[in-house]
JSON list of C-alpha atoms in Angstrom, two decimals:
[
{"chain": "A", "resi": 346, "resn": "MET", "atom": "CA", "xyz": [-82.26, -74.26, -22.40]},
{"chain": "A", "resi": 347, "resn": "VAL", "atom": "CA", "xyz": [-83.09, -70.71, -21.35]},
{"chain": "A", "resi": 348, "resn": "ASN", "atom": "CA", "xyz": [-80.77, -67.79, -22.10]},
{"chain": "A", "resi": 349, "resn": "PHE", "atom": "CA", "xyz": [-81.05, -64.18, -20.57]},
{"chain": "A", "resi": 350, "resn": "LYS", "atom": "CA", "xyz": [-79.15, -61.09, -20.25]},
{"chain": "A", "resi": 351, "resn": "SER", "atom": "CA", "xyz": [-80.14, -58.64, -17.66]},
{"chain": "A", "resi": 352, "resn": "THR", "atom": "CA", "xyz": [-78.72, -55.68, -15.80]},
{"chain": "A", "resi": 353, "resn": "ALA", "atom": "CA", "xyz": [-79.75, -54.39, -12.47]},
{"chain": "A", "resi": 354, "resn": "GLY", "atom": "CA", "xyz": [-78.82, -51.22, -10.59]},
{"chain": "A", "resi": 355, "resn": "GLN", "atom": "CA", "xyz": [-79.13, -47.54, -9.95]},
{"chain": "A", "resi": 356, "resn": "GLU", "atom": "CA", "xyz": [-80.64, -45.13, -12.59]},
{"chain": "A", "resi": 357, "resn": "PRO", "atom": "CA", "xyz": [-77.74, -43.28, -14.35]},
{"chain": "A", "resi": 358, "resn": "ARG", "atom": "CA", "xyz": [-76.51, -40.25, -12.47]},
{"chain": "A", "resi": 359, "resn": "ASN", "atom": "CA", "xyz": [-76.08, -37.28, -14.49]},
{"chain": "A", "resi": 360, "resn": "ILE", "atom": "CA", "xyz": [-72.72, -35.45, -14.40]},
{"chain": "A", "resi": 361, "resn": "SER", "atom": "CA", "xyz": [-73.54, -33.09, -17.23]},
{"chain": "A", "resi": 362, "resn": "ARG", "atom": "CA", "xyz": [-76.06, -32.93, -20.02]},
{"chain": "A", "resi": 363, "resn": "TYR", "atom": "CA", "xyz": [-73.98, -35.35, -22.05]},
{"chain": "A", "resi": 364, "resn": "VAL", "atom": "CA", "xyz": [-72.22, -37.59, -19.49]},
{"chain": "A", "resi": 365, "resn": "ASP", "atom": "CA", "xyz": [-73.98, -40.18, -17.10]},
{"chain": "A", "resi": 366, "resn": "ILE", "atom": "CA", "xyz": [-72.48, -42.69, -14.69]},
{"chain": "A", "resi": 367, "resn": "TYR", "atom": "CA", "xyz": [-73.94, -46.06, -13.68]},
{"chain": "A", "resi": 368, "resn": "VAL", "atom": "CA", "xyz": [-73.17, -48.75, -11.16]},
{"chain": "A", "resi": 369, "resn": "GLY", "atom": "CA", "xyz": [-75.01, -52.07, -10.89]},
{"chain": "A", "resi": 370, "resn": "ALA", "atom": "CA", "xyz": [-74.96, -55.82, -11.68]},
{"chain": "A", "resi": 371, "resn": "ASN", "atom": "CA", "xyz": [-74.95, -57.77, -14.77]},
{"chain": "A", "resi": 372, "resn": "PHE", "atom": "CA", "xyz": [-76.46, -61.25, -15.05]},
{"chain": "A", "resi": 373, "resn": "ASP", "atom": "CA", "xyz": [-75.83, -63.42, -18.23]},
{"chain": "A", "resi": 374, "resn": "ARG", "atom": "CA", "xyz": [-76.69, -66.95, -19.06]},
{"chain": "A", "resi": 375, "resn": "GLY", "atom": "CA", "xyz": [-75.38, -68.47, -22.21]},
{"chain": "A", "resi": 376, "resn": "PHE", "atom": "CA", "xyz": [-77.32, -70.48, -24.75]},
{"chain": "A", "resi": 377, "resn": "TYR", "atom": "CA", "xyz": [-75.14, -73.62, -24.52]},
{"chain": "A", "resi": 378, "resn": "ASP", "atom": "CA", "xyz": [-74.14, -73.75, -20.96]},
{"chain": "A", "resi": 379, "resn": "ASP", "atom": "CA", "xyz": [-76.11, -73.58, -17.58]},
{"chain": "A", "resi": 380, "resn": "LYS", "atom": "CA", "xyz": [-73.73, -71.39, -15.76]},
{"chain": "A", "resi": 381, "resn": "THR", "atom": "CA", "xyz": [-74.98, -67.72, -14.76]},
{"chain": "A", "resi": 382, "resn": "ARG", "atom": "CA", "xyz": [-72.29, -65.14, -14.93]},
{"chain": "A", "resi": 383, "resn": "LYS", "atom": "CA", "xyz": [-72.89, -62.57, -12.35]},
{"chain": "A", "resi": 384, "resn": "VAL", "atom": "CA", "xyz": [-70.63, -59.49, -12.05]},
{"chain": "A", "resi": 385, "resn": "GLY", "atom": "CA", "xyz": [-70.57, -55.90, -10.83]},
{"chain": "A", "resi": 386, "resn": "VAL", "atom": "CA", "xyz": [-70.52, -53.20, -13.33]},
{"chain": "A", "resi": 387, "resn": "ALA", "atom": "CA", "xyz": [-69.37, -49.76, -13.29]},
{"chain": "A", "resi": 388, "resn": "SER", "atom": "CA", "xyz": [-70.10, -47.48, -16.34]},
{"chain": "A", "resi": 389, "resn": "ILE", "atom": "CA", "xyz": [-69.75, -43.99, -17.74]},
{"chain": "A", "resi": 390, "resn": "GLU", "atom": "CA", "xyz": [-71.78, -42.94, -20.83]},
{"chain": "A", "resi": 391, "resn": "PHE", "atom": "CA", "xyz": [-70.92, -40.12, -23.20]},
{"chain": "A", "resi": 392, "resn": "ILE", "atom": "CA", "xyz": [-73.43, -38.68, -25.79]},
{"chain": "A", "resi": 393, "resn": "LEU", "atom": "CA", "xyz": [-71.39, -38.12, -28.84]},
{"chain": "A", "resi": 394, "resn": "PRO", "atom": "CA", "xyz": [-72.30, -35.97, -31.96]},
{"chain": "A", "resi": 395, "resn": "LEU", "atom": "CA", "xyz": [-75.26, -37.36, -34.04]},
{"chain": "A", "resi": 396, "resn": "TRP", "atom": "CA", "xyz": [-76.87, -38.78, -30.61]},
{"chain": "A", "resi": 397, "resn": "ILE", "atom": "CA", "xyz": [-74.51, -41.63, -30.75]},
{"chain": "A", "resi": 398, "resn": "THR", "atom": "CA", "xyz": [-74.07, -43.20, -27.10]},
{"chain": "A", "resi": 399, "resn": "LEU", "atom": "CA", "xyz": [-70.55, -44.39, -26.15]},
{"chain": "A", "resi": 400, "resn": "ASP", "atom": "CA", "xyz": [-70.80, -46.62, -23.03]},
{"chain": "A", "resi": 401, "resn": "VAL", "atom": "CA", "xyz": [-67.43, -47.47, -21.53]},
{"chain": "A", "resi": 402, "resn": "ARG", "atom": "CA", "xyz": [-67.86, -50.27, -18.82]},
{"chain": "A", "resi": 403, "resn": "ALA", "atom": "CA", "xyz": [-65.75, -52.23, -16.22]},
{"chain": "A", "resi": 404, "resn": "ASP", "atom": "CA", "xyz": [-66.74, -55.25, -14.29]},
{"chain": "A", "resi": 405, "resn": "THR", "atom": "CA", "xyz": [-65.55, -56.89, -11.22]},
{"chain": "A", "resi": 406, "resn": "LYS", "atom": "CA", "xyz": [-63.53, -59.58, -13.26]},
{"chain": "A", "resi": 407, "resn": "ALA", "atom": "CA", "xyz": [-61.42, -56.87, -14.71]},
{"chain": "A", "resi": 408, "resn": "HIS", "atom": "CA", "xyz": [-63.18, -56.77, -18.09]},
{"chain": "A", "resi": 409, "resn": "VAL", "atom": "CA", "xyz": [-63.30, -53.46, -19.81]},
{"chain": "A", "resi": 410, "resn": "TYR", "atom": "CA", "xyz": [-65.34, -52.79, -22.85]},
{"chain": "A", "resi": 411, "resn": "ALA", "atom": "CA", "xyz": [-66.84, -50.19, -24.97]},
{"chain": "A", "resi": 412, "resn": "GLU", "atom": "CA", "xyz": [-70.12, -49.90, -26.79]},
{"chain": "A", "resi": 413, "resn": "PHE", "atom": "CA", "xyz": [-71.42, -47.50, -29.43]},
{"chain": "A", "resi": 414, "resn": "ARG", "atom": "CA", "xyz": [-75.28, -47.39, -29.87]},
{"chain": "A", "resi": 415, "resn": "SER", "atom": "CA", "xyz": [-77.88, -45.24, -31.44]},
{"chain": "A", "resi": 416, "resn": "SER", "atom": "CA", "xyz": [-81.54, -45.10, -32.14]},
{"chain": "A", "resi": 417, "resn": "MET", "atom": "CA", "xyz": [-83.22, -43.10, -34.93]},
{"chain": "A", "resi": 418, "resn": "GLN", "atom": "CA", "xyz": [-86.76, -42.43, -36.16]},
{"chain": "A", "resi": 419, "resn": "LEU", "atom": "CA", "xyz": [-86.73, -43.10, -39.86]},
{"chain": "A", "resi": 420, "resn": "THR", "atom": "CA", "xyz": [-90.57, -42.23, -40.39]},
{"chain": "A", "resi": 421, "resn": "ASN", "atom": "CA", "xyz": [-93.60, -41.53, -38.23]},
{"chain": "A", "resi": 422, "resn": "ARG", "atom": "CA", "xyz": [-93.78, -45.26, -37.38]},
{"chain": "A", "resi": 423, "resn": "LEU", "atom": "CA", "xyz": [-90.49, -46.85, -38.37]},
{"chain": "A", "resi": 424, "resn": "PHE", "atom": "CA", "xyz": [-87.57, -46.84, -36.12]},
{"chain": "A", "resi": 425, "resn": "PHE", "atom": "CA", "xyz": [-83.99, -48.19, -36.50]},
{"chain": "A", "resi": 426, "resn": "GLU", "atom": "CA", "xyz": [-81.58, -49.09, -33.70]},
{"chain": "A", "resi": 427, "resn": "TRP", "atom": "CA", "xyz": [-77.97, -50.49, -33.69]},
{"chain": "A", "resi": 428, "resn": "GLU", "atom": "CA", "xyz": [-75.24, -51.19, -31.24]},
{"chain": "A", "resi": 429, "resn": "VAL", "atom": "CA", "xyz": [-71.70, -52.46, -31.69]},
{"chain": "A", "resi": 430, "resn": "ASN", "atom": "CA", "xyz": [-69.18, -53.24, -28.96]},
{"chain": "A", "resi": 431, "resn": "THR", "atom": "CA", "xyz": [-65.38, -54.15, -28.46]},
{"chain": "A", "resi": 432, "resn": "ASP", "atom": "CA", "xyz": [-66.48, -57.81, -27.83]},
{"chain": "A", "resi": 433, "resn": "LYS", "atom": "CA", "xyz": [-67.25, -57.97, -31.65]},
{"chain": "A", "resi": 434, "resn": "GLU", "atom": "CA", "xyz": [-70.89, -58.27, -30.87]},
{"chain": "A", "resi": 435, "resn": "TYR", "atom": "CA", "xyz": [-73.37, -56.30, -32.81]},
{"chain": "A", "resi": 436, "resn": "ARG", "atom": "CA", "xyz": [-77.23, -55.76, -33.01]},
{"chain": "A", "resi": 437, "resn": "THR", "atom": "CA", "xyz": [-79.38, -53.99, -35.73]},
{"chain": "A", "resi": 438, "resn": "THR", "atom": "CA", "xyz": [-83.22, -53.61, -35.00]},
{"chain": "A", "resi": 439, "resn": "PHE", "atom": "CA", "xyz": [-86.14, -52.30, -36.98]},
{"chain": "A", "resi": 440, "resn": "SER", "atom": "CA", "xyz": [-89.44, -51.60, -35.18]},
{"chain": "A", "resi": 441, "resn": "TYR", "atom": "CA", "xyz": [-92.69, -50.56, -36.73]},
{"chain": "A", "resi": 442, "resn": "GLU", "atom": "CA", "xyz": [-94.96, -49.01, -34.34]},
{"chain": "A", "resi": 443, "resn": "PHE", "atom": "CA", "xyz": [-98.71, -49.98, -34.64]},
{"chain": "A", "resi": 444, "resn": "THR", "atom": "CA", "xyz": [-99.70, -47.89, -31.52]},
{"chain": "A", "resi": 445, "resn": "LYS", "atom": "CA", "xyz": [-97.75, -45.87, -28.95]},
{"chain": "A", "resi": 446, "resn": "ASP", "atom": "CA", "xyz": [-97.37, -49.03, -26.84]},
{"chain": "A", "resi": 447, "resn": "ILE", "atom": "CA", "xyz": [-97.26, -51.84, -29.47]},
{"chain": "A", "resi": 448, "resn": "LEU", "atom": "CA", "xyz": [-94.30, -52.51, -31.90]},
{"chain": "A", "resi": 449, "resn": "ALA", "atom": "CA", "xyz": [-93.55, -55.27, -34.31]},
{"chain": "A", "resi": 450, "resn": "THR", "atom": "CA", "xyz": [-89.77, -55.92, -34.22]},
{"chain": "A", "resi": 451, "resn": "ILE", "atom": "CA", "xyz": [-87.03, -57.51, -36.60]},
{"chain": "A", "resi": 452, "resn": "THR", "atom": "CA", "xyz": [-83.44, -58.09, -35.14]},
{"chain": "A", "resi": 453, "resn": "HIS", "atom": "CA", "xyz": [-80.32, -59.21, -36.49]},
{"chain": "A", "resi": 454, "resn": "ASP", "atom": "CA", "xyz": [-77.71, -60.24, -33.77]},
{"chain": "A", "resi": 455, "resn": "SER", "atom": "CA", "xyz": [-74.30, -61.48, -34.03]},
{"chain": "A", "resi": 456, "resn": "GLU", "atom": "CA", "xyz": [-74.86, -64.11, -31.15]},
{"chain": "A", "resi": 457, "resn": "PHE", "atom": "CA", "xyz": [-78.51, -65.29, -31.95]},
{"chain": "A", "resi": 458, "resn": "HIS", "atom": "CA", "xyz": [-78.82, -64.00, -35.79]},
{"chain": "A", "resi": 459, "resn": "PHE", "atom": "CA", "xyz": [-82.37, -63.18, -36.89]},
{"chain": "A", "resi": 460, "resn": "GLY", "atom": "CA", "xyz": [-85.36, -62.69, -34.62]},
{"chain": "A", "resi": 461, "resn": "GLY", "atom": "CA", "xyz": [-88.46, -61.05, -34.36]},
{"chain": "A", "resi": 462, "resn": "GLY", "atom": "CA", "xyz": [-91.48, -60.37, -32.19]},
{"chain": "A", "resi": 463, "resn": "ILE", "atom": "CA", "xyz": [-93.89, -58.09, -30.45]},
{"chain": "A", "resi": 464, "resn": "ARG", "atom": "CA", "xyz": [-92.45, -55.32, -28.18]},
{"chain": "A", "resi": 465, "resn": "LEU", "atom": "CA", "xyz": [-94.70, -53.79, -25.47]},
{"chain": "A", "resi": 466, "resn": "ARG", "atom": "CA", "xyz": [-93.86, -50.35, -23.96]},
{"chain": "A", "resi": 467, "resn": "PHE", "atom": "CA", "xyz": [-94.92, -49.46, -20.54]},
{"chain": "A", "resi": 468, "resn": "SER", "atom": "CA", "xyz": [-94.92, -45.81, -19.85]}
]
């Protein structure tokens, strides 16, 4: 079994300093089924106080949802990210930066529970 989530589309278009729009596609395959869900997506993102991002998204199957997310640097090498949405899904992630491009990551997710790994950044 392979599961994946990916999003493809244009880079966000800036309306103002704190508002972006996005149009693209979302591909999602569940863990327990072999069906791949493919939908078109239109989104508007707002940057709220405390650098929290609100992403309001609608897809071609008339599903509308909102997601709040944020990323913060706790120390010079430790980062914390979180996200929660109206589908009652959430994710929290701690990352420790070994070098500029290599991080160790621990995640707790409402769907996949705990996980960890190495994150590579390409600049």
